[in-house]
């Protein structure tokens, strides 16, 4: 692996004056999350361009695009604390400062690798070709090393403390043998969820195609809207008041939201490697002591650390479910639920996967609770709804829970209906209460609404974002068109699932599954096969 270029990039259009923008209530709650990122692998760059010109076109298109996202070249940091200030001036509230000479910029790296694209991953058709009757396609991606294609430089606030001169966004251009290339992007999660990332990537692809002399189609996402205060304005009550509204806080805490506290470091099984970051999520001792004395620490639930063995090897498999298979699951689920028509294709697929994984984990005779944790977007759920191109990370985690035996015995429709019912609980009123409660948290990073380990399955959906529609070169043919593979950058941790629209054009979905290797073997050996 050889480094060709390493620099920081800035927007071509400079700000007329420095700007400080507090990020949103939900941006603050996800600051501890692992970065948002993805890797696009392409088979071949244009043959008639040398390497320098190819990189220059990508870089110029990127800089032009960054001019619509100038905040991402700025400094992500904590806002100064003002004891009697607004909700954006409490402890550990993120702030973007940009338009100054001190802006860290976006890290840009170009790396050359000694292998070809076809040595990394099979083609889209090959990955789906194991379909046989009712069995989903399965590709073992355990050898795909995502770390090779994204930067290892720490991001700003990666440990909830350090940020000076650290970037909030990183881009790595990976040159492969045989003319292939891969583009890896990584961002601090409080800057962007997957939807925000794709607003940028689609626009970059358009601007890049122009550099290659093409006439691209308009973006499927639209222009970005960066205004975190829009989300905060959807909170109920007075979020700038010194105390929360008890009625709103109570309403929020009745929602299906886990309240696992990162601060309970003495709990059995607590991962010692997490303690330093946890300490950085706590206010200064005097402030914390006063909050405890005044009973201002909101209720929490002990986390089930004993169910998460960090020493177990974790496998990664990409499952492909065709459009026909998913439609059949949906039809079965709707029939099981007395023809309930609001059960979606994704509801049915998740119900099937959760049941299959619970069986593979050998919980069929267990009365212990198991949970399906669902990452939901706030954009369409608040009032007024936020645009699809709203920039930030407006998401939260809810869950469905049942005893293991019940999860294994329930019909597809019963489980899918529970998933749909849970999602429907997050009305604009419920969202307003939840935002109010989160705005008043002593530390937004104290509570985790989800969990991993053998009792939990955590799902994030990247559907309808057009990840396989990204084309940086244009023109079609061998050097344009769809990528060979799109990899969502995820931690290889027990119980994590990521769903995106299928790479092949069959209307299906691809599901990245991260499971204990023993459980993965049982999953693939039969529990997930019959669709």
Coordinates of C-alpha atoms in Angstrom, one line a residue:
X1 CA 0.0 0.0 0.0
X2 CA 1.5 3.3 -1.2
X3 CA 0.4 6.8 -0.3
X4 CA 0.1 9.0 -3.4
X5 CA -1.4 12.1 -1.8
X6 CA -2.5 13.3 1.7
X7 CA -3.9 16.7 2.2
X8 CA -6.8 18.7 3.5
X9 CA -9.4 20.2 1.1
X10 CA -11.6 23.3 1.6
X11 CA -14.6 24.7 -0.3
X12 CA -13.8 26.7 -3.4
X13 CA -16.2 29.4 -2.2
X14 CA -15.0 30.9 1.0
X15 CA -17.4 32.2 3.7
X16 CA -17.7 35.9 4.0
X17 CA -17.5 35.7 7.8
X18 CA -16.8 33.0 10.4
X19 CA -19.9 31.0 11.4
X20 CA -20.8 29.0 14.5
X21 CA -23.7 26.6 14.2
X22 CA -24.9 24.4 17.1
X23 CA -25.9 21.0 16.0
X24 CA -29.3 19.5 16.8
X25 CA -30.6 17.7 19.8
X26 CA -30.4 14.3 18.1
X27 CA -26.9 15.1 16.6
X28 CA -25.7 15.4 20.2
X29 CA -27.2 12.0 21.2
X30 CA -25.3 10.2 18.5
X31 CA -21.9 11.8 19.1
X32 CA -20.7 8.5 20.6
X33 CA -21.9 6.4 17.7
X34 CA -19.3 4.9 15.3
X35 CA -18.6 7.0 12.2
X36 CA -21.0 7.0 9.3
X37 CA -19.2 5.8 6.2
X38 CA -19.3 3.7 3.0
X39 CA -17.0 2.3 0.4
X40 CA -17.7 2.2 -3.4
X41 CA -15.7 -0.3 -5.4
X42 CA -15.5 0.1 -9.2
X43 CA -14.0 -2.2 -11.8
X44 CA -12.3 0.3 -14.0
X45 CA -11.5 4.0 -14.5
X46 CA -11.5 5.6 -18.0
X47 CA -8.7 4.1 -20.0
X48 CA -7.9 7.3 -21.9
X49 CA -7.0 9.2 -18.8
X50 CA -3.7 9.0 -16.8
X51 CA -3.8 8.5 -13.1
X52 CA -3.1 12.2 -12.3
X53 CA -5.9 13.5 -14.5
X54 CA -8.3 10.9 -13.1
X55 CA -7.6 11.9 -9.5
X56 CA -7.7 15.6 -10.4
X57 CA -11.2 15.2 -11.9
X58 CA -12.5 13.5 -8.7
X59 CA -10.8 16.1 -6.5
X60 CA -12.2 19.1 -8.5
X61 CA -15.7 17.6 -8.4
X62 CA -15.4 17.0 -4.7
X63 CA -14.2 20.6 -4.0
X64 CA -17.2 22.0 -6.0
X65 CA -19.6 19.8 -4.0
X66 CA -18.0 20.8 -0.7
X67 CA -18.9 24.4 -1.4
X68 CA -22.5 23.4 -0.7
X69 CA -21.4 21.8 2.6
X70 CA -18.8 24.3 3.9
X71 CA -19.5 23.4 7.5
X72 CA -17.9 19.9 7.0
X73 CA -14.6 21.6 6.4
X74 CA -14.9 23.4 9.7
X75 CA -14.1 22.5 13.2
X76 CA -16.4 20.1 15.0
X77 CA -16.1 20.8 18.7
X78 CA -18.0 21.1 21.9
X79 CA -19.9 24.4 22.4
X80 CA -18.8 26.6 25.3
X81 CA -20.8 25.8 28.4
X82 CA -23.1 28.6 29.6
X83 CA -24.8 27.6 32.9
X84 CA -27.8 29.8 32.2
X85 CA -27.7 29.6 28.4
X86 CA -29.9 27.9 25.9
X87 CA -30.2 24.1 25.4
X88 CA -27.3 24.3 22.8
X89 CA -24.9 25.6 25.5
X90 CA -25.2 22.7 28.0
X91 CA -22.6 20.1 28.6
X92 CA -21.3 18.2 25.5
X93 CA -23.4 19.9 22.9
X94 CA -21.7 19.8 19.5
X95 CA -20.9 22.9 17.5
X96 CA -19.5 23.5 14.1
X97 CA -17.2 26.6 13.6
X98 CA -16.3 27.2 10.0
X99 CA -15.3 29.9 7.6
X100 CA -12.0 30.7 9.4
X101 CA -8.4 30.2 8.5
X102 CA -8.2 27.6 11.2
X103 CA -10.7 25.3 9.6
X104 CA -9.2 21.8 9.5
X105 CA -10.7 21.0 6.2
X106 CA -11.7 17.6 4.9
X107 CA -8.9 14.9 4.9
X108 CA -8.2 13.7 1.3
X109 CA -6.0 10.8 0.7
X110 CA -5.0 8.8 -2.4
X111 CA -3.7 5.3 -1.8
X112 CA -2.4 2.7 -4.2
X113 CA -3.1 -1.0 -3.5
X114 CA -1.5 -4.2 -4.8
X115 CA -4.7 -6.0 -5.7
X116 CA -7.5 -5.9 -8.2
X117 CA -11.2 -5.2 -7.7
X118 CA -12.1 -8.7 -8.7
X119 CA -9.8 -10.0 -5.9
X120 CA -11.8 -8.1 -3.3
X121 CA -15.4 -9.1 -3.9
X122 CA -17.4 -11.1 -6.5
X123 CA -19.7 -9.2 -8.9
X124 CA -23.2 -8.3 -8.0
X125 CA -24.6 -11.2 -10.0
X126 CA -22.2 -13.7 -8.5
X127 CA -23.1 -12.6 -4.9
X128 CA -26.7 -13.2 -5.7
X129 CA -26.2 -16.4 -7.7
X130 CA -26.4 -18.8 -4.8
X131 CA -30.2 -18.4 -4.8
X132 CA -31.8 -21.8 -5.2
X133 CA -35.5 -22.0 -4.9
X134 CA -36.5 -20.2 -1.6
X135 CA -32.9 -19.7 -0.3
X136 CA -31.4 -16.2 -0.2
X137 CA -28.0 -15.6 -1.8
X138 CA -25.2 -15.5 0.7
X139 CA -21.6 -14.1 0.3
X140 CA -19.1 -14.6 3.1
X141 CA -17.5 -11.1 3.3
X142 CA -15.2 -12.0 6.2
X143 CA -12.1 -11.3 4.2
X144 CA -13.2 -7.8 3.1
X145 CA -11.0 -5.5 5.2
X146 CA -12.9 -2.2 5.3
X147 CA -10.0 -0.6 7.1
X148 CA -7.8 -0.6 4.0
X149 CA -10.2 1.8 2.2
X150 CA -10.9 4.4 4.8
X151 CA -8.6 6.7 6.7
X152 CA -7.3 5.7 10.2
X153 CA -6.9 9.4 11.2
X154 CA -9.0 10.1 14.3
X155 CA -12.1 12.2 13.6
X156 CA -13.0 15.2 15.7
X157 CA -14.6 14.2 19.0
X158 CA -13.9 10.5 18.3
X159 CA -13.3 10.0 22.1
X160 CA -15.8 12.8 23.1
X161 CA -12.9 15.0 24.0
X162 CA -10.2 15.7 21.3
X163 CA -11.0 17.8 18.3
X164 CA -8.4 20.5 17.7
X165 CA -7.3 20.4 14.0
X166 CA -9.0 17.0 13.6
X167 CA -11.3 16.6 10.5
X168 CA -15.0 15.8 10.7
X169 CA -14.9 14.2 7.3
X170 CA -12.4 11.9 5.5
X171 CA -12.2 10.8 1.9
X172 CA -9.8 8.1 0.6
X173 CA -9.4 7.4 -3.1
X174 CA -8.1 3.8 -3.5
X175 CA -6.3 3.0 -6.7
X176 CA -6.4 -0.8 -7.5
X177 CA -4.5 -2.9 -10.0
X178 CA -6.0 -3.4 -13.4
X179 CA -7.6 0.1 -13.5
X180 CA -10.1 -0.4 -10.7
X181 CA -10.7 2.0 -7.9
X182 CA -12.6 2.4 -4.6
X183 CA -13.8 5.5 -2.8
X184 CA -14.1 5.4 0.9
X185 CA -15.8 8.1 3.0
X186 CA -16.0 8.4 6.8
X187 CA -17.7 11.1 8.9
X188 CA -18.3 11.8 12.5
X189 CA -21.8 10.5 13.1
X190 CA -23.2 13.7 14.6
X191 CA -22.5 15.4 11.2
X192 CA -24.2 12.9 9.0
X193 CA -26.5 9.8 9.0
X194 CA -26.6 7.6 5.9
X195 CA -29.2 9.8 4.3
X196 CA -27.1 12.9 4.7
X197 CA -24.1 11.1 3.4
X198 CA -25.9 10.1 0.2
X199 CA -27.2 13.7 -0.4
X200 CA -23.5 14.6 -0.6
X201 CA -22.3 11.6 -2.6
X202 CA -25.0 11.9 -5.3
X203 CA -24.1 15.6 -5.7
X204 CA -20.4 14.8 -5.8
X205 CA -21.0 12.1 -8.5
X206 CA -22.8 14.7 -10.6
X207 CA -20.1 17.2 -10.3
X208 CA -17.5 14.6 -10.9
X209 CA -19.2 13.4 -14.1
X210 CA -19.1 17.0 -15.4
X211 CA -15.3 17.0 -14.9
X212 CA -15.1 13.9 -17.0
X213 CA -17.1 15.7 -19.8
X214 CA -20.4 14.0 -19.2
X215 CA -23.9 15.4 -18.9
X216 CA -25.3 13.8 -15.8
X217 CA -28.9 13.4 -14.8
X218 CA -30.2 15.5 -11.9
X219 CA -29.5 14.3 -8.4
X220 CA -32.1 11.9 -7.0
X221 CA -31.7 13.6 -3.6
X222 CA -31.8 17.3 -4.2
X223 CA -29.8 20.2 -2.7
X224 CA -28.8 20.1 1.0
X225 CA -30.5 22.0 3.8
X226 CA -28.3 22.6 6.8
X227 CA -30.3 24.1 9.6
X228 CA -30.1 22.1 12.8
X229 CA -32.5 24.5 14.6
X230 CA -35.3 23.2 12.3
X231 CA -35.2 19.9 14.1
X232 CA -34.9 21.5 17.6
X233 CA -38.0 23.7 16.8
X234 CA -40.1 20.5 16.7
X235 CA -39.5 19.8 20.4
X236 CA -42.4 20.3 22.7
X237 CA -42.3 22.7 25.6
X238 CA -39.5 25.0 26.5
X239 CA -36.2 23.3 25.9
X240 CA -34.3 26.4 27.1
X241 CA -35.9 26.3 30.5
X242 CA -33.6 25.3 33.4
X243 CA -35.8 22.3 34.2
X244 CA -37.7 19.8 31.9
X245 CA -41.5 19.6 31.8
X246 CA -42.2 16.6 33.9
X247 CA -45.3 15.7 31.9
X248 CA -43.3 15.7 28.6
X249 CA -40.4 13.8 30.2
X250 CA -42.8 11.2 31.5
X251 CA -44.4 10.8 28.1
X252 CA -41.0 10.4 26.5
X253 CA -39.9 7.8 28.9
X254 CA -43.0 5.7 28.3
X255 CA -41.9 5.2 24.6
X256 CA -40.1 2.0 23.6
X257 CA -36.6 3.6 24.1
X258 CA -33.9 1.7 25.9
X259 CA -32.2 3.8 28.6
X260 CA -29.0 1.9 29.1
X261 CA -26.5 4.0 31.0
X262 CA -22.9 4.1 29.8
X263 CA -21.9 5.6 33.2
X264 CA -22.5 2.4 35.2
X265 CA -18.9 1.3 34.7
X266 CA -19.0 -1.0 37.7
X267 CA -21.6 -3.3 36.1
X268 CA -20.5 -6.9 35.6
X269 CA -19.1 -7.3 32.1
X270 CA -18.7 -3.6 31.4
X271 CA -16.0 -3.3 28.7
X272 CA -13.0 -1.6 30.2
X273 CA -11.9 -0.2 26.8
X274 CA -15.0 2.0 26.9
X275 CA -14.3 3.7 30.2
X276 CA -12.0 6.5 28.9
X277 CA -14.7 7.7 26.5
X278 CA -17.3 7.3 29.2
X279 CA -15.4 9.5 31.5
X280 CA -15.2 12.1 28.8
X281 CA -19.0 12.0 28.6
X282 CA -19.4 13.2 32.2
X283 CA -19.6 16.8 33.3
X284 CA -16.9 18.2 35.6
X285 CA -17.0 16.6 39.1
X286 CA -18.5 19.6 40.8
X287 CA -21.3 19.9 38.3
X288 CA -22.0 16.2 38.3
X289 CA -22.0 16.1 42.1
X290 CA -24.5 19.0 42.2
X291 CA -26.7 17.2 39.6
X292 CA -26.7 14.1 41.7
X293 CA -27.5 16.0 44.8
X294 CA -30.4 17.8 43.1
X295 CA -31.7 14.5 41.6
X296 CA -31.2 15.7 38.0
X297 CA -29.9 12.4 36.7
X298 CA -32.7 10.8 34.6
X299 CA -33.7 7.2 35.2
X300 CA -31.7 4.4 33.4
X301 CA -31.7 0.6 33.1
X302 CA -28.7 -1.6 33.8
X303 CA -27.2 -2.8 30.5
X304 CA -27.0 -6.6 29.8
X305 CA -23.2 -6.6 29.4
X306 CA -23.0 -10.3 30.3
X307 CA -24.9 -11.1 27.1
X308 CA -22.1 -9.6 25.0
X309 CA -18.9 -11.5 24.8
X310 CA -16.3 -9.2 23.1
X311 CA -13.8 -12.1 22.8
X312 CA -16.0 -14.2 20.4
X313 CA -15.1 -14.1 16.7
X314 CA -17.7 -12.3 14.6
X315 CA -18.5 -13.2 11.0
X316 CA -19.8 -11.0 8.2
X317 CA -22.2 -12.3 5.6
X318 CA -24.1 -10.4 2.9
X319 CA -27.5 -11.9 2.3
X320 CA -29.4 -11.2 -0.9
X321 CA -33.2 -11.5 -0.8
X322 CA -34.8 -11.1 -4.2
X323 CA -37.9 -8.8 -4.8
X324 CA -40.0 -12.0 -5.2
X325 CA -38.8 -13.5 -2.0
X326 CA -39.6 -10.3 -0.1
X327 CA -43.0 -9.9 -1.7
X328 CA -43.8 -13.4 -0.6
X329 CA -42.7 -12.7 2.9
X330 CA -44.9 -9.6 2.9
X331 CA -47.9 -11.5 1.6
X332 CA -47.5 -14.1 4.3
X333 CA -47.1 -11.5 7.0
X334 CA -50.2 -9.6 5.8
X335 CA -52.2 -12.8 5.7
X336 CA -51.0 -13.9 9.2
X337 CA -52.0 -10.5 10.5
X338 CA -55.6 -10.8 9.2
X339 CA -54.8 -9.0 6.0
X340 CA -53.3 -6.0 7.7
X341 CA -52.1 -4.0 4.6
X342 CA -49.8 -1.5 6.3
X343 CA -47.1 -4.2 6.9
X344 CA -44.2 -3.1 4.6
X345 CA -41.7 -5.3 2.7
X346 CA -39.1 -4.2 5.2
X347 CA -41.3 -5.1 8.2
X348 CA -41.8 -8.6 6.9
X349 CA -38.1 -9.1 6.1
X350 CA -37.0 -7.9 9.5
X351 CA -39.5 -10.1 11.2
X352 CA -38.1 -13.1 9.3
X353 CA -34.5 -12.2 10.0
X354 CA -35.1 -11.6 13.8
X355 CA -36.9 -14.9 14.2
X356 CA -34.2 -16.7 12.2
X357 CA -31.3 -15.1 14.2
X358 CA -33.1 -15.8 17.5
X359 CA -33.4 -19.5 16.6
X360 CA -29.7 -19.6 15.4
X361 CA -28.7 -18.2 18.8
X362 CA -30.6 -21.1 20.4
X363 CA -33.2 -19.1 22.3
X364 CA -36.2 -21.2 21.2
X365 CA -36.7 -22.6 24.7
X366 CA -35.6 -19.5 26.6
X367 CA -37.8 -17.1 28.5
X368 CA -35.1 -14.4 28.5
X369 CA -36.1 -11.3 26.6
X370 CA -34.6 -10.6 23.2
X371 CA -34.9 -7.4 21.3
X372 CA -35.0 -6.1 17.8
X373 CA -33.5 -2.5 17.9
X374 CA -34.6 -0.3 15.0
X375 CA -32.9 2.8 13.8
X376 CA -35.5 5.3 12.8
X377 CA -35.2 8.6 11.0
X378 CA -36.9 11.7 12.5
X379 CA -37.3 13.6 9.3
X380 CA -40.8 12.4 8.4
X381 CA -41.9 11.9 12.0
X382 CA -41.8 15.5 13.3
X383 CA -44.2 18.3 12.6
X384 CA -43.6 20.0 10.3
X385 CA -41.7 17.2 8.5
X386 CA -38.1 17.9 7.6
X387 CA -37.0 17.7 4.0
X388 CA -35.3 14.5 2.8
X389 CA -32.2 16.6 2.2
X390 CA -32.1 17.9 5.8
X391 CA -28.4 17.6 6.7
X392 CA -27.4 16.1 10.1
X393 CA -28.0 12.9 11.9
X394 CA -31.7 13.1 13.0
X395 CA -32.1 9.5 14.1
X396 CA -33.0 7.5 17.2
X397 CA -33.3 3.8 18.3
X398 CA -36.5 2.1 19.3
X399 CA -37.1 -1.6 19.9
X400 CA -39.5 -4.6 19.9
X401 CA -39.0 -7.1 22.7
X402 CA -40.3 -10.6 23.4
X403 CA -39.1 -13.7 25.3
X404 CA -36.8 -15.8 23.1
X405 CA -39.3 -18.6 22.9
X406 CA -42.1 -16.3 21.8
X407 CA -40.0 -14.7 19.2
X408 CA -39.3 -18.2 17.7
X409 CA -42.9 -19.3 17.9
X410 CA -44.7 -16.2 16.7
X411 CA -46.0 -16.1 13.1
X412 CA -44.4 -13.8 10.6
X413 CA -47.4 -11.5 10.7
X414 CA -47.5 -11.2 14.5
X415 CA -43.9 -10.1 14.6
X416 CA -44.2 -7.8 11.6
X417 CA -47.3 -6.2 13.2
X418 CA -45.3 -5.5 16.4
X419 CA -42.6 -3.8 14.3
X420 CA -45.2 -1.7 12.5
X421 CA -47.0 -0.8 15.7
X422 CA -43.8 0.3 17.4
X423 CA -42.9 2.6 14.5
X424 CA -46.4 4.1 14.5
X425 CA -46.0 5.1 18.1
X426 CA -43.6 7.9 17.1
X427 CA -46.2 10.5 16.2
X428 CA -45.3 14.2 16.0
X429 CA -46.5 14.5 19.6
X430 CA -44.3 11.7 20.8
X431 CA -41.4 13.0 18.9
X432 CA -41.9 16.4 20.5
X433 CA -41.8 14.9 23.9
X434 CA -38.8 12.8 23.1
X435 CA -36.8 15.8 21.8
X436 CA -37.8 17.8 24.9
X437 CA -36.5 15.1 27.2
X438 CA -33.3 14.7 25.2
X439 CA -32.6 18.4 25.2
X440 CA -32.6 18.4 29.0
X441 CA -30.3 15.4 29.5
X442 CA -27.3 16.2 31.6
X443 CA -25.1 14.5 29.0
X444 CA -26.6 13.5 25.6
X445 CA -24.1 10.6 25.4
X446 CA -25.0 9.0 28.8
X447 CA -27.8 6.9 27.5
X448 CA -27.8 4.3 24.7
X449 CA -31.2 3.5 23.2
X450 CA -29.9 0.3 21.7
X451 CA -27.6 -2.6 22.5
X452 CA -25.7 -5.4 20.8
X453 CA -24.8 -8.9 22.0
X454 CA -26.7 -12.2 21.8
X455 CA -29.9 -10.8 23.2
X456 CA -30.1 -7.9 20.8
X457 CA -30.3 -7.4 17.1
X458 CA -29.7 -3.8 15.9
X459 CA -30.9 -2.9 12.4
X460 CA -30.1 0.2 10.4
X461 CA -31.9 0.6 7.0
X462 CA -30.2 2.4 4.1
X463 CA -32.9 1.6 1.6
X464 CA -34.2 4.1 -1.0
X465 CA -30.9 6.0 -0.9
X466 CA -29.6 4.8 -4.3
X467 CA -26.2 3.6 -3.1
X468 CA -25.8 1.5 -6.3
X469 CA -26.8 4.5 -8.5
X470 CA -23.6 6.3 -7.7
X471 CA -21.4 6.8 -10.8
X472 CA -18.4 9.2 -10.6
X473 CA -17.3 8.8 -14.2
X474 CA -20.5 8.6 -16.3
X475 CA -20.8 7.6 -19.9
X476 CA -21.9 4.0 -19.3
X477 CA -20.0 1.1 -20.6
X478 CA -17.1 -0.7 -18.9
X479 CA -15.9 2.4 -17.1
X480 CA -19.2 3.9 -16.1
X481 CA -22.3 2.8 -14.4
X482 CA -23.0 0.9 -11.2
X483 CA -20.3 0.0 -8.7
X484 CA -19.2 -3.6 -8.3
X485 CA -19.8 -3.4 -4.6
X486 CA -21.0 -0.9 -2.0
X487 CA -19.9 -1.6 1.6
X488 CA -21.5 0.2 4.5
X489 CA -18.8 0.9 7.1
X490 CA -20.0 -0.9 10.2
X491 CA -18.2 -2.1 13.3
X492 CA -17.8 -5.9 13.2
X493 CA -19.9 -6.4 16.4
X494 CA -22.3 -9.1 17.4
X495 CA -25.9 -8.5 16.3
X496 CA -25.5 -5.7 13.8
X497 CA -27.6 -5.7 10.6
X498 CA -27.5 -3.2 7.7
X499 CA -30.1 -3.2 4.9
X500 CA -29.8 -1.6 1.5
X501 CA -31.5 -1.9 -1.9
X502 CA -30.1 -4.9 -3.8
X503 CA -27.2 -4.5 -6.2
X504 CA -28.9 -6.6 -8.9
X505 CA -32.0 -5.1 -10.4
X506 CA -34.6 -7.5 -9.1
X507 CA -36.3 -5.2 -6.6
X508 CA -34.7 -7.0 -3.6
X509 CA -32.6 -6.1 -0.7
X510 CA -29.1 -6.9 0.5
X511 CA -28.6 -7.4 4.3
X512 CA -25.2 -7.2 5.9
X513 CA -25.2 -9.5 8.9
X514 CA -22.7 -9.5 11.7
X515 CA -23.0 -12.4 14.1
X516 CA -21.1 -14.7 16.3
X517 CA -19.5 -17.2 13.9
X518 CA -21.2 -20.2 15.6
X519 CA -24.6 -18.5 15.4
X520 CA -23.8 -17.5 11.8
X521 CA -23.2 -21.1 10.8
X522 CA -26.6 -22.2 12.2
X523 CA -28.3 -19.2 10.6
X524 CA -26.9 -20.1 7.2
X525 CA -27.3 -23.8 7.8
X526 CA -31.1 -23.7 7.8
X527 CA -32.8 -21.1 10.0
X528 CA -32.6 -18.3 7.4
X529 CA -32.9 -20.5 4.2
X530 CA -36.6 -21.0 3.7
X531 CA -38.1 -17.7 2.6

